[in-house]
Coordinates of C-alpha atoms in Angstrom, one line a residue:
Chain N
M16 CA 0.0 0.0 0.0
K17 CA 2.9 2.4 0.8
K18 CA 4.5 1.6 -2.5
F19 CA 1.3 2.3 -4.4
T20 CA 0.8 5.5 -2.5
A21 CA 4.5 6.7 -3.1
I22 CA 4.2 5.8 -6.9
F23 CA 1.0 7.7 -7.1
L24 CA 2.5 10.8 -5.4
I25 CA 5.6 10.6 -7.8
C26 CA 3.4 10.4 -10.8
Q27 CA 1.3 13.4 -9.6
I28 CA 4.5 15.5 -9.1
V29 CA 5.8 14.5 -12.5
F30 CA 2.5 15.5 -14.0
L31 CA 2.5 18.8 -12.4
L32 CA 5.9 19.6 -13.3
A33 CA 5.3 18.9 -17.0
F34 CA 2.5 21.6 -17.2
P35 CA 4.7 24.7 -17.2
A36 CA 6.9 23.2 -20.0
L37 CA 3.7 22.7 -22.1
A38 CA 2.4 26.2 -21.3
S39 CA 5.5 28.0 -22.5
V40 CA 5.3 26.6 -26.1
A41 CA 3.2 28.2 -28.7
T42 CA 1.5 25.8 -30.7
P43 CA -0.4 26.3 -34.1
A44 CA -3.5 25.7 -32.1
D45 CA -2.9 29.1 -30.4
A46 CA -3.3 30.8 -33.7
D47 CA -6.8 29.3 -34.1
I48 CA -7.7 30.6 -30.7
L49 CA -6.5 34.1 -31.6
D50 CA -8.6 34.0 -34.8
E51 CA -11.6 33.1 -32.8
F52 CA -10.9 36.1 -30.4
E53 CA -10.7 38.3 -33.4
A54 CA -14.0 37.0 -34.7
A55 CA -15.5 37.5 -31.2
S56 CA -14.1 40.9 -31.2
S57 CA -15.7 41.7 -34.4
S58 CA -19.3 40.8 -33.7
D59 CA -20.8 37.2 -33.6
A60 CA -18.2 35.0 -31.8
Q61 CA -19.1 31.5 -31.3
M62 CA -18.3 29.1 -28.6
M63 CA -14.8 29.7 -27.6
Y64 CA -14.7 28.5 -24.1
D65 CA -14.3 24.9 -24.8
S66 CA -11.5 25.4 -27.3
L67 CA -9.8 27.7 -25.0
M68 CA -9.9 25.1 -22.3
Q69 CA -8.6 22.6 -24.8
Y70 CA -5.6 24.6 -25.8
S71 CA -5.0 26.3 -22.5
N72 CA -1.5 26.5 -21.0
I73 CA -2.3 27.3 -17.3
S74 CA 0.6 27.9 -15.0
L75 CA -0.5 27.8 -11.3
M76 CA 2.0 29.3 -9.1
S77 CA 2.3 30.3 -5.6
A78 CA 1.7 33.8 -4.2
G79 CA 5.4 34.7 -4.5
E80 CA 5.5 33.7 -8.2
V81 CA 3.1 36.4 -9.4
E82 CA 5.5 39.2 -10.4
D83 CA 4.6 42.6 -9.0
V84 CA 5.3 44.8 -12.1
E85 CA 6.1 48.5 -11.6
T86 CA 4.4 50.5 -14.3
T87 CA 6.2 52.7 -16.7
I88 CA 3.1 54.3 -17.9
A89 CA 2.7 57.9 -17.0
N90 CA -1.0 58.1 -16.9
L91 CA -2.8 54.7 -16.3
S92 CA -6.1 56.3 -16.6
K93 CA -5.8 56.4 -20.4
I94 CA -5.9 52.6 -20.3
L95 CA -9.3 51.3 -21.4
V96 CA -10.5 48.1 -19.7
V97 CA -13.1 45.9 -21.2
Y98 CA -14.9 43.0 -19.6
R99 CA -16.3 40.7 -22.2
Y100 CA -18.9 38.1 -21.5
Y101 CA -21.3 35.7 -23.1
D102 CA -25.1 35.9 -22.8
K103 CA -27.4 32.8 -22.8
N104 CA -27.3 32.6 -26.5
R105 CA -23.5 32.5 -26.5
K106 CA -23.2 35.9 -28.0
L107 CA -20.4 38.4 -26.8
H108 CA -21.0 41.6 -25.0
D109 CA -18.8 44.3 -23.5
I110 CA -18.8 46.5 -20.6
Q111 CA -15.9 48.9 -20.3
G112 CA -14.3 51.7 -18.2
N113 CA -11.0 53.4 -17.8
L114 CA -8.5 52.6 -15.1
S115 CA -8.0 55.0 -12.3
S116 CA -4.7 56.8 -12.1
K117 CA -3.5 54.2 -9.9
G118 CA -4.6 51.3 -12.4
Y119 CA -7.6 50.3 -10.5
F120 CA -10.9 49.3 -12.0
S121 CA -14.0 47.4 -10.7
F122 CA -17.2 46.1 -12.5
N123 CA -19.8 45.7 -9.8
T124 CA -23.2 45.4 -11.5
V125 CA -24.0 42.1 -13.1
P126 CA -25.5 42.6 -16.6
D127 CA -29.0 41.4 -17.1
D128 CA -27.9 39.1 -20.0
F129 CA -24.8 37.7 -18.2
A130 CA -24.1 34.1 -18.6
Q131 CA -20.4 33.4 -18.4
S132 CA -17.2 35.7 -18.6
H133 CA -14.9 35.6 -21.6
S134 CA -12.0 37.8 -21.0
L135 CA -10.4 41.0 -19.7
I136 CA -8.9 43.3 -22.4
F137 CA -6.6 46.3 -21.6
W138 CA -6.4 48.8 -24.5
F139 CA -3.2 50.8 -24.2
T140 CA -2.9 52.2 -27.7
E141 CA -2.6 55.8 -26.5
T142 CA 0.0 54.8 -23.8
R143 CA 2.3 52.7 -25.9
P144 CA 6.0 53.7 -26.2
P145 CA 7.7 54.5 -29.5
S146 CA 8.5 52.0 -32.2
G147 CA 11.2 49.5 -31.1
K148 CA 11.8 46.3 -29.3
Y149 CA 10.5 46.0 -25.8
T150 CA 9.8 43.5 -23.1
V151 CA 6.2 43.9 -22.2
K152 CA 5.2 43.1 -18.7
F153 CA 1.9 43.2 -16.9
S154 CA 0.5 42.3 -13.6
F155 CA -3.1 42.2 -12.4
A156 CA -4.0 41.9 -8.8
S157 CA -7.6 40.8 -8.3
N158 CA -9.6 42.3 -5.5
I159 CA -11.8 39.0 -5.4
G160 CA -9.6 36.2 -6.3
G161 CA -10.5 32.6 -7.3
S162 CA -10.4 33.2 -11.0
T163 CA -8.4 31.1 -13.4
Y164 CA -7.1 32.6 -16.5
T165 CA -6.5 30.3 -19.5
K166 CA -4.4 32.5 -21.7
A167 CA -2.7 35.9 -22.0
Y168 CA -1.5 37.4 -25.3
L169 CA -0.9 40.8 -26.8
W170 CA -3.2 41.6 -29.6
S171 CA -2.6 44.6 -32.3
S172 CA -4.0 45.8 -35.4
K173 CA -3.0 48.0 -38.3
A174 CA -5.5 50.0 -40.1
Y175 CA -5.0 50.9 -43.7
T176 CA -7.0 53.6 -45.7
N177 CA -9.7 52.1 -48.0
A178 CA -8.3 48.5 -47.2
T179 CA -8.9 45.8 -44.7
Q180 CA -6.9 46.1 -41.5
L181 CA -4.1 43.6 -40.3
T182 CA -4.3 41.9 -37.0
G183 CA -2.0 39.7 -35.1
S184 CA -1.3 38.5 -31.7
V185 CA 1.9 37.5 -29.6
P186 CA 1.4 35.0 -26.8
M187 CA 2.6 36.1 -23.5
S188 CA 3.8 33.9 -20.5
L189 CA 1.3 33.8 -17.9
S190 CA 1.6 33.3 -14.1
Q191 CA -1.4 33.4 -11.8
Y192 CA -2.4 32.6 -8.3
S193 CA -6.1 33.0 -7.0
G194 CA -7.1 35.7 -9.6
D195 CA -3.8 37.5 -9.6
A196 CA -1.9 37.2 -12.8
S197 CA 1.3 38.5 -14.5
G198 CA 2.9 37.9 -17.8
S199 CA 5.4 39.1 -20.2
C200 CA 6.8 38.9 -23.8
T201 CA 9.3 40.5 -26.0
I202 CA 7.8 42.3 -29.0
D203 CA 8.8 44.6 -31.9
I204 CA 6.4 47.6 -31.7
G205 CA 6.0 49.0 -35.1
S206 CA 3.3 51.0 -36.6
A207 CA 0.3 49.3 -35.1
S208 CA -2.8 51.3 -34.9
S209 CA -4.1 49.7 -31.8
M210 CA -2.9 47.3 -29.1
C211 CA -4.2 45.5 -26.1
I212 CA -3.5 42.8 -23.7
N213 CA -6.1 40.0 -23.2
L214 CA -6.6 37.7 -20.3
L215 CA -9.0 34.9 -21.1
S216 CA -11.0 33.5 -18.2
A217 CA -14.4 31.8 -18.0
D218 CA -15.0 32.2 -14.2
M219 CA -14.7 36.0 -13.6
D220 CA -17.8 36.5 -11.6
F221 CA -19.3 39.9 -10.6
P222 CA -18.1 41.9 -8.8
Y223 CA -14.8 41.8 -10.6
G224 CA -11.9 44.2 -10.5
G225 CA -8.3 44.9 -9.3
Y226 CA -5.2 46.7 -10.1
F227 CA -3.5 46.5 -13.3
S228 CA 0.0 47.5 -14.1
L229 CA 1.9 47.6 -17.3
R230 CA 5.6 48.0 -18.0
F231 CA 7.6 48.4 -21.1
E232 CA 11.4 47.8 -21.1
R233 CA 13.3 48.7 -24.2
L234 CA 15.9 46.3 -25.3
K235 CA 19.4 47.4 -25.3
D236 CA 20.3 45.3 -28.5
Q237 CA 17.6 46.0 -31.0
S238 CA 18.9 43.4 -33.2
V239 CA 17.9 40.4 -31.2
E240 CA 15.0 38.2 -32.0
V241 CA 11.8 38.9 -30.2
D242 CA 8.6 36.8 -29.5
G243 CA 6.5 38.7 -32.2
V244 CA 6.0 41.8 -34.1
T245 CA 2.8 43.9 -34.0
S246 CA 0.6 44.1 -36.9
G247 CA 2.0 46.2 -39.8
G248 CA 5.5 44.9 -39.1
S249 CA 8.5 46.7 -37.8
Y250 CA 9.0 50.4 -38.2
S251 CA 10.7 51.0 -41.5
S252 CA 11.4 53.9 -43.8
D253 CA 8.3 53.3 -45.7
N254 CA 6.4 53.4 -42.4
A255 CA 8.2 56.6 -41.7
A256 CA 7.2 58.2 -45.1
V257 CA 3.7 57.0 -44.7
D258 CA 3.6 58.3 -41.1
T259 CA 5.3 61.7 -42.2
A260 CA 2.7 61.8 -45.1
Q261 CA -0.1 61.0 -42.6
S262 CA 1.2 63.4 -40.1
S263 CA 1.6 66.1 -42.8
A264 CA -1.9 65.4 -43.9
Q265 CA -3.1 65.4 -40.3
I266 CA -1.2 68.7 -39.7
A267 CA -2.7 70.1 -42.8
Q268 CA -6.1 69.0 -41.9
N269 CA -5.5 70.3 -38.3
T270 CA -4.3 73.6 -39.8
S271 CA -7.2 73.9 -42.0
D272 CA -9.5 73.2 -39.0
M273 CA -7.7 75.6 -36.9
N274 CA -7.9 78.2 -39.7
D275 CA -11.6 77.7 -39.9
T276 CA -12.0 77.9 -36.2
L277 CA -9.9 80.9 -36.1
K278 CA -12.1 82.5 -38.8
E279 CA -15.1 81.6 -36.8
I280 CA -13.6 83.0 -33.7
V281 CA -12.6 86.2 -35.5
Q282 CA -16.0 86.6 -37.1
T283 CA -17.6 86.1 -33.7
I284 CA -15.4 88.6 -32.1
S285 CA -16.0 91.0 -35.0
N286 CA -19.8 90.7 -34.6
Q287 CA -19.6 91.2 -30.9
L288 CA -17.5 94.1 -31.3
A289 CA -19.9 95.6 -33.9
A290 CA -22.7 94.8 -31.4
L291 CA -20.7 96.3 -28.7
W292 CA -20.0 99.3 -30.8
D293 CA -23.5 99.8 -31.7
Q294 CA -24.6 99.6 -28.1
M295 CA -21.8 102.1 -27.1
F296 CA -22.9 104.4 -29.9
N297 CA -26.5 104.3 -29.0
L298 CA -25.6 104.7 -25.2
M299 CA -23.4 107.7 -25.9
H300 CA -25.6 109.3 -28.6
L301 CA -29.1 108.5 -27.3
P302 CA -29.7 111.8 -25.7
Q303 CA -28.3 113.6 -28.7
L304 CA -30.5 111.3 -30.9
A305 CA -33.6 112.0 -29.0
N306 CA -32.9 115.9 -29.2
D307 CA -32.2 115.4 -32.8
D308 CA -35.6 113.5 -33.3
K309 CA -37.3 116.2 -31.4
N310 CA -35.6 119.0 -33.4
T311 CA -36.3 117.0 -36.5
D312 CA -40.0 116.8 -35.6
R313 CA -40.1 120.5 -34.8
I314 CA -38.5 121.2 -38.1
V315 CA -40.8 118.9 -40.0
N316 CA -43.8 120.3 -38.2
S317 CA -42.7 123.8 -38.9
Q318 CA -42.0 123.0 -42.5
N319 CA -45.5 121.3 -42.8
Q320 CA -47.1 124.3 -41.3
S321 CA -45.3 126.6 -43.7
T322 CA -46.1 124.3 -46.6
N323 CA -49.8 124.3 -45.6
Q324 CA -49.7 128.0 -45.3
I325 CA -48.1 128.5 -48.6
I326 CA -50.5 125.9 -50.2
E327 CA -53.4 128.0 -48.6
N328 CA -52.1 131.3 -49.9
Q329 CA -51.6 129.8 -53.2
N330 CA -55.1 128.4 -53.3
E331 CA -56.5 131.8 -52.2
N332 CA -54.4 133.6 -54.8
T333 CA -55.5 131.1 -57.4
Q334 CA -59.2 131.6 -56.4
E335 CA -58.7 135.4 -56.5
V336 CA -57.0 135.2 -60.1
T337 CA -59.6 132.8 -61.2
G338 CA -62.4 135.0 -59.9
A339 CA -60.9 138.1 -61.4
I340 CA -60.5 136.2 -64.8
E341 CA -64.1 135.0 -64.6
E342 CA -65.2 138.6 -63.7
H343 CA -63.4 140.0 -66.6
G344 CA -64.6 137.2 -68.9
N345 CA -68.1 137.8 -67.7
F346 CA -67.7 141.5 -68.2
I347 CA -66.6 141.1 -71.7
I348 CA -69.3 138.7 -72.4
E349 CA -71.9 140.7 -70.8
G350 CA -70.7 143.7 -72.6
L351 CA -70.9 142.0 -75.9
K352 CA -74.2 140.6 -75.2
S353 CA -75.5 144.0 -74.1
L354 CA -73.9 145.5 -77.3
F355 CA -75.8 143.3 -79.8
I356 CA -78.7 141.8 -77.7
P357 CA -81.4 144.0 -76.2
S358 CA -82.7 143.5 -72.8
D359 CA -85.6 141.2 -72.3
D360 CA -88.2 143.9 -71.6
F361 CA -87.0 146.2 -74.3
F362 CA -89.1 145.0 -77.1
K363 CA -92.3 144.8 -75.0
S364 CA -91.8 148.5 -73.8
Y365 CA -90.6 149.5 -77.2
F366 CA -93.8 148.1 -78.9
D367 CA -96.1 149.3 -76.2
D368 CA -94.7 152.8 -76.4
L369 CA -95.0 152.8 -80.2
Y370 CA -98.5 151.5 -80.0
N371 CA -99.6 154.0 -77.6
W372 CA -98.1 156.7 -79.7
F373 CA -99.8 155.3 -82.7
S374 CA -103.1 155.2 -81.0
T375 CA -102.8 158.7 -79.9
K376 CA -101.9 159.9 -83.4
F377 CA -104.0 157.8 -85.6
G378 CA -107.3 157.8 -83.4
F379 CA -110.1 155.6 -84.7
L380 CA -107.8 154.2 -87.4
T381 CA -106.2 152.0 -85.0
I382 CA -109.5 150.1 -84.1
P383 CA -108.9 147.2 -86.5
L384 CA -105.4 146.7 -85.2
D385 CA -106.8 146.7 -81.7
I386 CA -109.4 144.2 -82.6
F387 CA -106.8 142.0 -84.2
I388 CA -104.3 142.2 -81.2
Q389 CA -107.2 141.4 -78.8
I390 CA -108.3 138.3 -80.8
V391 CA -104.7 137.0 -81.0
G392 CA -104.5 137.8 -77.3
V393 CA -107.7 135.8 -76.6
F394 CA -106.4 132.8 -78.5
T395 CA -102.9 132.8 -77.4
S396 CA -103.8 133.5 -73.7
S397 CA -102.8 130.6 -71.5
D398 CA -105.7 131.3 -69.2
R399 CA -108.5 128.8 -69.4
V400 CA -111.7 130.5 -70.5
D401 CA -115.1 129.4 -69.3
F402 CA -118.0 129.1 -71.7
V403 CA -120.7 131.4 -70.2
L404 CA -124.1 131.7 -71.7
V405 CA -125.6 135.2 -71.2
L406 CA -129.3 136.0 -71.5
P407 CA -129.4 139.7 -71.5
G408 CA -132.0 141.5 -69.3
F409 CA -135.2 142.9 -70.8
S410 CA -137.1 145.9 -69.8
I411 CA -140.1 147.8 -71.1
M412 CA -140.8 151.5 -70.4
D413 CA -138.1 151.4 -67.8
E414 CA -139.6 148.5 -66.1
Q415 CA -137.3 145.6 -65.9
V416 CA -138.9 142.5 -67.1
W417 CA -136.0 140.1 -66.1
A418 CA -132.5 140.8 -65.2
D419 CA -129.5 139.3 -67.0
Q420 CA -129.2 135.6 -66.6
M421 CA -125.7 133.9 -66.9
F422 CA -125.0 130.1 -67.1
N423 CA -121.4 128.8 -66.8
L424 CA -121.4 125.7 -69.0
T425 CA -117.8 124.8 -68.3
E426 CA -118.3 124.5 -64.5
F427 CA -121.5 122.5 -65.0
L428 CA -119.8 120.0 -67.2
D429 CA -116.8 119.7 -65.0
E430 CA -118.8 119.1 -62.0
N431 CA -121.3 116.7 -63.5
F432 CA -119.8 115.2 -66.8
A433 CA -116.1 115.2 -66.3
F434 CA -115.8 111.6 -67.4
I435 CA -117.2 112.7 -70.9
L436 CA -114.8 115.7 -71.4
S437 CA -111.7 113.5 -71.2
P438 CA -112.8 111.2 -74.0
I439 CA -114.0 114.1 -76.0
H440 CA -110.6 115.7 -75.8
W441 CA -108.9 112.4 -76.7
A442 CA -111.1 112.1 -79.9
T443 CA -110.6 115.6 -81.0
N444 CA -106.7 115.2 -80.6
I445 CA -106.9 112.1 -82.9
A446 CA -109.0 114.0 -85.3
L447 CA -106.6 117.0 -85.3
T448 CA -103.7 114.8 -85.7
M449 CA -105.3 113.0 -88.6
A450 CA -106.2 116.3 -90.2
F451 CA -102.6 117.4 -89.8
V452 CA -101.3 114.3 -91.5
D453 CA -103.7 114.9 -94.3
L454 CA -102.6 118.4 -94.6
C455 CA -99.0 117.2 -94.7
R456 CA -99.9 114.7 -97.5
K457 CA -101.7 117.3 -99.5
K458 CA -98.8 119.7 -99.2
Y459 CA -96.4 117.0 -100.2
D460 CA -98.5 116.3 -103.3
E461 CA -98.7 119.9 -104.1
V462 CA -95.0 120.6 -103.7
M463 CA -93.4 117.4 -104.9
R464 CA -95.9 116.6 -107.8
N465 CA -96.3 120.3 -108.8
Chain A
M8 CA -77.2 148.4 -77.2
I9 CA -76.6 148.6 -81.0
V10 CA -79.9 147.0 -81.7
E11 CA -81.8 149.1 -79.2
S12 CA -80.1 152.2 -80.7
V13 CA -81.0 151.2 -84.2
M14 CA -84.7 150.6 -83.2
N15 CA -84.9 153.7 -81.1
L16 CA -83.6 155.6 -84.1
F17 CA -86.2 153.9 -86.2
S18 CA -89.0 154.7 -83.8
S19 CA -87.8 158.2 -83.5
A20 CA -87.7 158.5 -87.3
I21 CA -91.3 157.3 -87.5
M22 CA -92.6 159.6 -84.8
L23 CA -90.8 162.4 -86.5
I24 CA -92.4 161.6 -89.8
F25 CA -96.0 161.1 -88.5
A26 CA -95.8 163.7 -85.8
W27 CA -98.0 166.2 -87.7
I28 CA -100.8 163.6 -87.9
N29 CA -103.6 163.9 -85.2
I30 CA -106.7 161.9 -86.0
P31 CA -109.4 162.0 -83.4
D32 CA -110.3 158.9 -81.3
A33 CA -113.2 156.6 -82.3
P34 CA -116.5 157.3 -80.5
A35 CA -117.0 155.6 -77.2
E36 CA -120.0 153.7 -78.4
L37 CA -117.8 151.9 -81.0
S38 CA -115.2 151.1 -78.6
Q39 CA -117.8 149.7 -76.1
A40 CA -119.2 147.7 -79.0
V41 CA -115.7 146.4 -79.9
D42 CA -115.1 145.4 -76.3
Q43 CA -118.5 143.5 -76.2
L44 CA -117.5 141.8 -79.4
I45 CA -114.2 140.6 -77.7
V46 CA -116.1 139.4 -74.7
Y47 CA -118.4 137.3 -77.0
M48 CA -115.4 136.0 -78.7
K49 CA -113.8 134.9 -75.5
S50 CA -117.0 133.2 -74.4
G51 CA -116.9 131.3 -77.7
M52 CA -113.2 130.4 -77.0
G53 CA -114.6 128.9 -73.8
F54 CA -116.8 126.6 -76.0
L55 CA -113.8 125.4 -77.9
Y56 CA -112.1 124.7 -74.6
I57 CA -114.9 122.3 -73.9
I58 CA -114.5 120.4 -77.2
F59 CA -110.8 120.6 -77.9
D60 CA -107.7 120.2 -75.8
M61 CA -106.3 123.6 -76.3
N62 CA -102.9 122.9 -75.1
F63 CA -102.6 120.3 -77.9
V64 CA -104.2 122.8 -80.3
K65 CA -101.5 125.5 -79.3
T66 CA -98.7 122.9 -79.8
M67 CA -100.0 122.0 -83.2
L68 CA -100.6 125.4 -84.5
P69 CA -97.1 126.4 -85.5
F70 CA -96.5 123.2 -87.3
V71 CA -99.8 123.7 -89.1
L72 CA -98.9 127.3 -90.1
I73 CA -95.5 126.1 -91.4
V74 CA -97.0 123.3 -93.4
A75 CA -99.7 125.3 -94.8
N76 CA -97.4 128.1 -95.8
F77 CA -94.5 125.8 -96.8
E78 CA -93.7 127.7 -100.1
E79 CA -93.3 131.0 -98.3
V80 CA -91.4 129.6 -95.3
Y81 CA -89.1 127.8 -97.7
K82 CA -88.5 130.9 -99.7
L83 CA -87.8 132.9 -96.4
V84 CA -85.3 130.3 -95.2
M85 CA -83.4 130.1 -98.5
F86 CA -83.4 133.9 -98.6
V87 CA -81.8 134.0 -95.2
L88 CA -79.3 131.2 -96.1
R89 CA -78.3 132.9 -99.4
K90 CA -77.2 135.8 -97.3
I91 CA -74.6 133.7 -95.4
P92 CA -71.5 133.8 -97.7
F93 CA -69.6 130.9 -96.5
L94 CA -72.4 128.5 -97.1
G95 CA -72.2 129.0 -100.8
I96 CA -75.8 128.6 -101.5
E97 CA -76.9 130.2 -104.9

């Protein structure tokens, strides 16, 4: 029994000693794992955990074997830490945050769709050193403990304009103990666009956090071989030309942006100065402007009054001139009329006077003329004449037999037979009209037919 | 004024010419008889007023006179028109 127990312990020790040797060798299977990481980083990663466990190179060490790395990064807060996890549908999700200035981070809240952790990723693109060959070391002191990391590697990418980007990774040695981990590798940092360190672990339960430290040690002999090269290769003259061109373009772009910004600033300042000037001008000249306005109003009112007065005077003068012209015209016209046309009552008085003179001088010889004039007057008089029948009075031997008897037939007919007079007048008008037409016809025959 | 002066001159000439004539007036009985005749004529005009519309008659009378004396009226009008030179009527 003791022999069996001793053999078992020896086998176990041998087995445990063989693990670090296996973990320090990168195998082709590692490349497959990295490809899966890139796919997961892109979008839809598939199940990786099993494969990671299959190719893992775990190195379990004691507490004293986890190296405490002193950082060379001036500002650790520029390092972005990403906690990547699976949901129940085996899809990857990220939660992220920056390290503190002391390199601490902590993810306390469990996401609703959390199913299993995948990895911790530390992005240090902005804090990387210049191009060259370095020994990269990191350490992570977990504040919880208990996690096991399956792999650590340095991942980089190189982006090209209008082309796909290059990606690559360099495995790092990994030492860990109860969630604490450290690792290192040598690498040639070229012109990579972005760089990060990945720690793969499937049992990083929330809350999870700790202190992260990163150190770059530049190799004195830059000609030695290193574990790997970042994507895009080593820094060369081509990279320098491209970088110079890109830098020049970037500088030109920045200069243009700054120029635009300066123009906007100058324009804004100019507008503000103009507005300020207007305000100052108004403030300084407001009383004067008010007085100017008042004076202007007074002047305008005075001018309006003067203009109205002038217009009224002109109207009066025009009326006077017009009246004078009309008076002169009327005077001339009346003078001409009085010169050639006798007054209205001239002829009447003239002929009356002449008739009276002839009556006086010619005596009884004017009786026919009187009779003719009176007959014409009777006929042409506009006064209506009533038809009065007179029965003269009769007396014998100075004894009156009967007095004069008068009967007004016109009044009698108007009072009793007015409805007959109108038709009679209507009929006589027709008869007169017909007679006039007949007269015209006869006259036409007489004149035109000789 | 001119017309008045001409007519006054004419009447003055007439008066001057016939100033020497002084014929006595007619007897008063004759004058009364004439007046009575005029009264009867007015009464007769009253009878015409009953039968005829005298306004219509007075309106038609000038036209009747003109038509009835057309030749004389025509000659008078043409006599006047011939006196106007620019019309050129012979």
